[in-house]
Short mmCIF file of C-alpha atoms in Angstrom, two decimals:
data_model
loop_
_atom_site.label_atom_id
_atom_site.label_comp_id
_atom_site.label_asym_id
_atom_site.label_seq_id
_atom_site.Cartn_x
_atom_site.Cartn_y
_atom_site.Cartn_z
CA MET N 12 -14.41 15.35 36.11
CA ASP N 13 -14.71 18.98 37.18
CA LEU N 14 -12.27 20.70 39.41
CA LYS N 15 -13.72 21.62 42.79
CA ILE N 16 -12.14 24.99 43.76
CA LEU N 17 -12.35 26.29 47.33
CA TYR N 18 -11.41 29.78 48.64
CA PHE N 19 -10.79 30.60 52.30
CA ALA N 20 -10.57 33.57 54.67
CA SER N 21 -9.71 37.03 53.23
CA LEU N 22 -9.59 35.51 49.70
CA ARG N 23 -13.11 34.00 50.09
CA GLU N 24 -14.36 37.49 51.22
CA ALA N 25 -12.51 39.31 48.42
CA LEU N 26 -14.01 36.92 45.76
CA GLY N 27 -17.45 36.80 47.31
CA ARG N 28 -17.55 32.99 47.05
CA GLY N 29 -16.19 29.97 48.87
CA GLU N 30 -16.47 27.35 46.25
CA GLU N 31 -16.98 26.66 42.55
CA SER N 32 -16.67 23.79 40.13
CA LEU N 33 -15.34 23.96 36.63
CA PRO N 34 -13.82 21.73 33.98
CA LEU N 35 -10.06 21.87 33.76
CA PRO N 36 -9.60 24.91 31.50
CA GLU N 37 -7.78 24.39 28.22
CA GLY N 38 -4.03 24.90 28.53
CA VAL N 39 -4.15 24.53 32.28
CA THR N 40 -1.96 21.65 33.50
CA THR N 41 -0.56 23.07 36.79
CA VAL N 42 -1.76 24.84 39.92
CA GLY N 43 0.08 28.03 38.95
CA GLN N 44 -1.68 28.00 35.58
CA LEU N 45 -5.05 27.53 37.17
CA ARG N 46 -4.27 30.59 39.44
CA ALA N 47 -3.32 32.69 36.36
CA TYR N 48 -6.52 31.54 34.60
CA LEU N 49 -8.65 32.61 37.53
CA HIS N 50 -6.72 35.85 37.96
CA ALA N 51 -7.39 36.72 34.33
CA ARG N 52 -11.09 37.04 35.13
CA GLY N 53 -10.26 40.48 36.34
CA ASP N 54 -11.88 42.70 39.00
CA ALA N 55 -12.02 40.92 42.29
CA TRP N 56 -9.83 38.12 40.91
CA GLN N 57 -6.92 40.50 41.06
CA ALA N 58 -6.70 39.08 44.54
CA LEU N 59 -4.99 36.05 42.87
CA GLY N 60 -2.35 38.25 41.23
CA GLU N 61 1.31 37.27 41.31
CA GLY N 62 2.20 39.92 43.81
CA ARG N 63 -0.36 38.64 46.35
CA ASN N 64 0.54 36.11 48.99
CA VAL N 65 -1.62 33.18 48.12
CA ARG N 66 -1.07 29.59 48.99
CA ALA N 67 -2.64 26.52 47.40
CA ALA N 68 -3.55 22.94 48.30
CA VAL N 69 -4.45 20.04 46.01
CA ASN N 70 -6.59 17.28 47.41
CA GLN N 71 -5.99 18.72 50.90
CA ARG N 72 -2.26 18.83 50.81
CA MET N 73 -0.10 21.96 50.43
CA ALA N 74 0.80 22.39 46.79
CA ARG N 75 3.41 24.27 44.73
CA PRO N 76 2.72 26.29 41.56
CA ASP N 77 4.30 23.59 39.32
CA ASP N 78 2.24 20.72 40.87
CA ALA N 79 0.23 19.04 38.05
CA LEU N 80 -3.56 19.07 37.69
CA GLN N 81 -5.49 16.54 35.56
CA GLY N 82 -9.08 17.54 36.36
CA GLY N 83 -11.24 16.18 39.12
CA GLU N 84 -9.01 17.49 41.93
CA GLU N 85 -10.06 19.52 44.95
CA VAL N 86 -7.96 22.70 44.70
CA ALA N 87 -7.94 25.31 47.42
CA PHE N 88 -6.52 28.88 47.40
CA PHE N 89 -6.03 30.79 50.58
CA PRO N 90 -3.74 33.39 52.34
CA PRO N 91 -0.89 32.22 54.57
CA VAL N 92 -2.26 30.39 57.56
CA THR N 93 -2.60 32.07 60.95
CA GLY N 94 -3.78 29.42 63.44
CA GLY N 95 -2.28 28.40 66.77
CA MET U 18 -7.97 10.09 68.58
CA SER U 19 -4.78 12.16 68.92
CA VAL U 20 -6.07 15.11 66.89
CA SER U 21 -9.27 16.99 67.38
CA VAL U 22 -10.65 20.13 65.60
CA GLN U 23 -13.67 21.40 67.43
CA GLN U 24 -15.79 24.36 68.50
CA GLU U 25 -16.17 23.19 72.02
CA ASP U 26 -13.74 24.08 74.88
CA PHE U 27 -11.56 21.36 76.42
CA ASP U 28 -10.31 20.55 79.91
CA VAL U 29 -6.50 20.83 80.12
CA GLY U 30 -6.35 18.66 83.27
CA VAL U 31 -8.36 15.88 81.71
CA GLU U 32 -6.31 15.96 78.48
CA THR U 33 -3.00 16.00 80.36
CA ALA U 34 -4.01 13.08 82.64
CA ALA U 35 -5.23 11.08 79.65
CA LEU U 36 -1.71 11.16 78.06
CA SER U 37 -0.30 8.84 80.80
CA ALA U 38 -3.49 7.07 81.84
CA GLY U 39 -2.90 3.45 82.60
CA ARG U 40 0.88 3.60 81.85
CA THR U 41 3.91 3.73 84.07
CA ASP U 42 6.60 4.12 81.44
CA ILE U 43 6.18 7.76 80.83
CA GLY U 44 8.74 10.13 82.39
CA ALA U 45 7.77 13.47 80.98
CA ILE U 46 4.76 15.33 79.71
CA ALA U 47 5.23 18.73 78.05
CA SER U 48 2.24 20.75 77.01
CA PHE U 49 1.31 24.08 75.37
CA LEU U 50 -1.83 26.02 75.85
CA GLY U 51 -2.68 28.87 73.43
CA LEU U 52 -5.21 31.59 74.52
CA VAL U 53 -6.97 34.46 72.84
CA ARG U 54 -4.98 37.49 73.88
CA GLY U 55 -7.37 40.46 74.12
CA ALA U 56 -7.23 44.16 74.99
CA GLU U 57 -10.04 46.78 75.28
CA ASP U 58 -8.59 49.03 72.64
CA SER U 59 -7.67 46.17 70.22
CA VAL U 60 -8.97 42.62 70.08
CA ARG U 61 -12.41 42.06 71.47
CA ALA U 62 -13.08 38.69 69.89
CA MET U 63 -11.62 36.40 67.37
CA THR U 64 -13.13 34.11 64.81
CA LEU U 65 -11.10 31.11 63.61
CA GLU U 66 -11.92 29.71 60.11
CA HIS U 67 -10.50 26.41 58.95
CA TYR U 68 -10.52 24.01 56.01
CA PRO U 69 -12.51 20.98 57.22
CA GLY U 70 -10.82 17.80 56.14
CA MET U 71 -7.43 19.28 55.32
CA THR U 72 -7.05 20.64 58.87
CA GLU U 73 -7.29 17.17 60.42
CA ARG U 74 -5.07 15.70 57.83
CA ALA U 75 -2.41 18.39 58.26
CA LEU U 76 -2.39 18.03 62.06
CA ALA U 77 -2.20 14.22 61.82
CA GLU U 78 0.80 14.62 59.43
CA ILE U 79 2.57 16.98 61.83
CA VAL U 80 1.97 14.50 64.75
CA ALA U 81 3.36 11.58 62.60
CA GLU U 82 6.40 13.61 61.76
CA ALA U 83 6.98 14.34 65.49
CA HIS U 84 6.77 10.57 66.11
CA ARG U 85 9.42 9.93 63.45
CA ARG U 86 11.80 12.56 65.01
CA TRP U 87 11.48 11.77 68.70
CA GLN U 88 10.66 8.81 70.89
CA LEU U 89 7.11 9.79 71.87
CA GLN U 90 4.61 7.67 73.83
CA ALA U 91 1.49 9.79 73.36
CA VAL U 92 0.56 13.05 71.60
CA ARG U 93 -2.66 15.07 71.84
CA VAL U 94 -3.54 18.08 69.65
CA ILE U 95 -6.78 20.02 70.08
CA HIS U 96 -7.52 23.18 67.98
CA ARG U 97 -10.75 25.11 68.28
CA TYR U 98 -12.49 27.13 65.58
CA GLY U 99 -15.44 29.55 65.56
CA ARG U 100 -15.82 32.71 67.57
CA LEU U 101 -13.68 33.01 70.74
CA LEU U 102 -13.41 35.75 73.39
CA PRO U 103 -10.26 36.97 75.06
CA GLY U 104 -9.03 34.54 77.64
CA GLU U 105 -10.54 31.55 75.97
CA ARG U 106 -8.44 28.51 75.09
CA ILE U 107 -7.62 28.09 71.33
CA VAL U 108 -5.07 25.22 71.08
CA PHE U 109 -3.60 22.47 73.21
CA VAL U 110 -0.55 20.32 72.51
CA GLY U 111 0.43 17.61 74.90
CA VAL U 112 3.36 15.30 74.41
CA ALA U 113 4.37 12.30 76.59
CA SER U 114 7.89 10.87 76.42
CA PRO U 115 10.42 8.94 78.53
CA HIS U 116 12.51 12.08 79.01
CA ARG U 117 11.87 15.82 79.21
CA GLY U 118 14.18 16.81 76.33
CA GLU U 119 12.23 14.96 73.73
CA ALA U 120 8.86 16.10 75.20
CA PHE U 121 9.88 19.79 75.21
CA ALA U 122 11.33 19.61 71.60
CA ALA U 123 8.39 17.74 70.15
CA CYS U 124 5.86 20.09 71.74
CA GLU U 125 7.58 23.12 70.32
CA PHE U 126 8.05 21.43 66.95
CA ILE U 127 4.34 20.62 66.71
CA MET U 128 3.37 24.17 67.58
CA ASP U 129 5.82 25.69 65.04
CA TYR U 130 4.61 23.48 62.27
CA LEU U 131 0.99 23.97 63.17
CA LYS U 132 1.46 27.71 62.92
CA THR U 133 2.69 27.49 59.29
CA ARG U 134 1.04 24.33 57.95
CA ALA U 135 -2.39 23.84 59.40
CA PRO U 136 -5.11 25.69 57.43
CA PHE U 137 -6.59 27.95 60.15
CA TRP U 138 -7.17 31.68 59.69
CA LYS U 139 -7.88 34.20 62.41
CA ARG U 140 -10.22 37.22 61.96
CA GLU U 141 -9.98 39.77 64.82
CA GLU U 142 -12.90 42.08 65.97
CA THR U 143 -11.47 45.43 67.02
CA PRO U 144 -13.15 48.75 67.78
CA ALA U 145 -12.33 49.81 64.27
CA GLY U 146 -13.96 46.77 62.72
CA GLY U 147 -13.01 43.22 61.66
CA GLN U 148 -9.65 42.37 60.08
CA TRP U 149 -7.90 39.20 59.10
CA VAL U 150 -4.65 38.59 60.92
CA ASP U 151 -1.56 38.71 58.77
CA ALA U 152 0.82 35.78 58.78
CA ARG U 153 4.09 36.60 60.57
CA GLU U 154 7.61 36.12 59.15
CA THR U 155 8.76 35.06 62.61
CA ASP U 156 6.44 32.00 62.45
CA ASP U 157 8.01 31.00 59.16
CA LYS U 158 11.53 31.39 60.73
CA ALA U 159 10.42 29.33 63.76
CA ALA U 160 9.20 26.51 61.57
CA ALA U 161 12.36 26.65 59.37
CA ARG U 162 14.53 25.86 62.39
CA TRP U 163 13.31 22.29 62.16
CA GLU U 164 14.11 21.68 58.49
#
């Protein structure tokens, strides 16, 4: 099962896309590793760099970098939330 | 349904009345209403983006946590998304409880958690163009008080 990856708000704009699907990349077993994998695409993906304030969710729940991925999850990356 | 994420406006009077409709055991209702704060030289409009699905789930979990912490008889949370103009209503939180202390505390708790855990993002339109609103450290501190 492919990962469904969503991007929101300023991150969506910086990356020029809101959604993509891809198989779990080799060597990626956590949210943090997926972020590093995407960041390594370079150019606009610098927006996912370690110095950037990016939050993540897995299957619509807030996630931490060491949370595990097995493939098939819905993973979202976004800036800190600003509702209310 | 205690949580709604919607584009449409809402009626504060109707929502407040609904919290105690048909009941006589409620002693206190506390509510919070958030508005778009505008100014000619700064914010002229605001667009709220959200994460459909996760937003409703996150709000429902916050409400469930409030129920665990306080004796609450009814809770209503409404959050709007889309483009809103200064003065328009964004968010409503209403809490019914036997006593005011619990109603006040739960209402503030829900807002503090909503600000840091519900996936909404604001984009402001200003004379200089559009810009995403930065998260505020004070919001994190407000939420941390409840840990």
